[in-house]
Amino acid sequence: MKKRKLAGIFLSLSLSAGVMAGCGAASTGGSGGKETIKVGANLELSGGVASYGQSIAEGLQLGLDEINKKGIKGKKIKLVKVDNKSEAAEATNGAVKLVSQDKVAAVIGAATSTNTLAQVQIAQSNKVPLVTPTGTNPDITNKDGKVNDYVFRTCFIDPFQGTVAANFATDKLKTSKAAVFIDSASDYSKGLASAFKSAYKKNGGSIVAEEAYVAKDTDFRATLTRLKAAKPDFIFLPGYYEEVGLIIKQAREIGITAPFMGGDGWDSPKLVEIAGPEALNNTYITNHYSSGDPDKKIQDFVNAFKKKYKGKSPDAFSALGYDTAYYLADAIKRSGDASPEKIAKALAKTKDLSLVSGKLTLDKKHDPIKSASILEYKDGKQEFNTKINP
Amino acid sequence: MELIQQLVNGISLGSIYALIALGYTMVYGIVKLINFAHGDVFMVGAFVGFYSITVLHIPFVLSLILAMAVCAIFGVLIERIAYKPLRNATRIAALITAIGVSLLIEYGFIYVRGAQPEAYPGDVLPEHAIHIFGAKINSQSLLILGVSVALMIILQFIVHKTKIGKAMRAVSFDAEAAQLMGINVDRTISATFAIGSALAGAAGVIFGVYYIKIEPLMGVIPGLKAFVAAVLGGIGILPGAMVGGLLLGVIESLVSAFGYSLWRDGAAFVVLILILIFLPSGLFGKYKREKV
């Protein structure tokens, strides 16, 4: 009896929360006349991948500062930040708070695919656009052939990244026996690996070993010893920098000399600290941009960023955070009254928008068509290797 | 050859478990308390070591001693504040308090400094690769094993040859009778916590040097594994903790070696369950009836 009562209370509470959330979304539509447009940022400001969230936040802030100098039709954008602590459950809570309490016009975030996927349903049911700067999993924008009409991204998607890595491994590095080592708890890692495997096989290579780890592991020597016995000449390691750093360090210790390659998840200064510069030699990543690219737009951004953040060099997350600010501002400008629905429609129609990470055109699945850069680690520094167009 | 390498991997992993398990088992032996906060003392040790190496620029050995000293004080404080008032309460109350203390340390630490990880500098200790029977052994893993064994021997000496050790054994046997014989039970328990926590602190620094990455929740899994190791060897028995730790490390490595790396943590807890069913007093424990 008591249980049923509790369940009743819980149900009614959650129902009323739903109603309130609905009201929230509706009232934002009418807030077009105010001086500021509130935009939420739901980012990994602490926790396991805090480095991503902080980099995005810095880039985003720089972009918004520049945009607010002129304003959008006289209005300024105000950023409301929420820390999702690098956890999916916190990301969901954060999205609910931004949408129903702060009544933002759009939400930016999260950095990782898993934490973005956790917010998709909230964006969809409240009809508030969600733009992830760096969530690369395909399911974010469209799942099972159905496009999420309120969800967008500024970066390219995993299948593209995995395919680029596979082509680079067979054409440039001339390898034919690859091993795949994935984080079994990460949608990002699994997505990249499956695209890599099919492209690598199509190019005539073979996958000689497949192993998995779980995020937060610290000892990978046993699995790496097993990988070593399979004698791969290339190892694809799509993961996040904390584990990747440890894996590469331990792999070099037990004598694995084969090149490692990963995606944008490696891109953090912590990776170099954890693995050590020497162990990182002969490793490559696919990334959204390179600060070493001579393009003028990129160099202008790099200089502005260095000026604002005391000489710090922006990584790809900062660049995409910066680009997301412009992507959203451009859509707000074209939207008319800056209501969430109109912004979403404008975001979907973005075409040939010139950004730091390349020209952005959205396809029908809400995925940008952009180029990828391949970077090589040399003594702990990223060097621009090649740029690959889709 | 691959198997030898896997054994080496397992032993270096197991040495860390053993080092944490020693403190666990000691505290249990004396106060019959499963100190869940032990893994978090290990974390605090790792961070004290990190800051003394990177901020204070102290050499490794001194950092290790400093971390041990800080953890010893920290352990005594935890005991005095959280466990002592519950000395005569039920064991379940003390256990729940221990879990609470553990969470308090973890999230208190995150509140103070944030949850982002830190990386130990790579040049704290020299690294050499030693080749034996085709297996590659890192000099640092030998160091960990050496430190674990040395600390275990020192502990055995303290427990069996010194006055405080005698007091510990007496308190562990019967605290009330020990008190009647003029032993200061409070001081003995504090000493136990100090020694156990100092060991956890040492394990933390060594973990940091070996695995590089440290973060505020790093104590959770090693803490649980050390608990399994302590139970495996027979909780309350020092050599048992050592053997239990090494055995657990080897089991985990072998599970990965056969291609079930995702089952590694699961295997550790299967071992715990099997031991509890078939050998409830552990590999080294003698079966004895609980007094009612």
mmCIF file of C-alpha atoms in Angstrom, chain B residues 45 47 63 75 86 96 232 284 288 290:
data_model
loop_
_atom_site.group_PDB
_atom_site.id
_atom_site.type_symbol
_atom_site.label_atom_id
_atom_site.label_comp_id
_atom_site.label_asym_id
_atom_site.label_seq_id
_atom_site.Cartn_x
_atom_site.Cartn_y
_atom_site.Cartn_z
ATOM 1 C CA GLY B 45 48.312 9.322 -0.843
ATOM 2 C CA PHE B 47 47.689 13.124 -4.686
ATOM 3 C CA SER B 63 57.608 12.227 -1.386
ATOM 4 C CA GLY B 75 43.791 7.606 8.860
ATOM 5 C CA LEU B 86 30.770 3.781 17.162
ATOM 6 C CA ILE B 96 27.643 1.916 6.894
ATOM 7 C CA LEU B 232 40.913 -14.448 -0.633
ATOM 8 C CA PHE B 284 45.334 -19.016 4.970
ATOM 9 C CA LYS B 288 36.943 -21.263 13.806
ATOM 10 C CA GLU B 290 32.334 -17.345 16.031
#
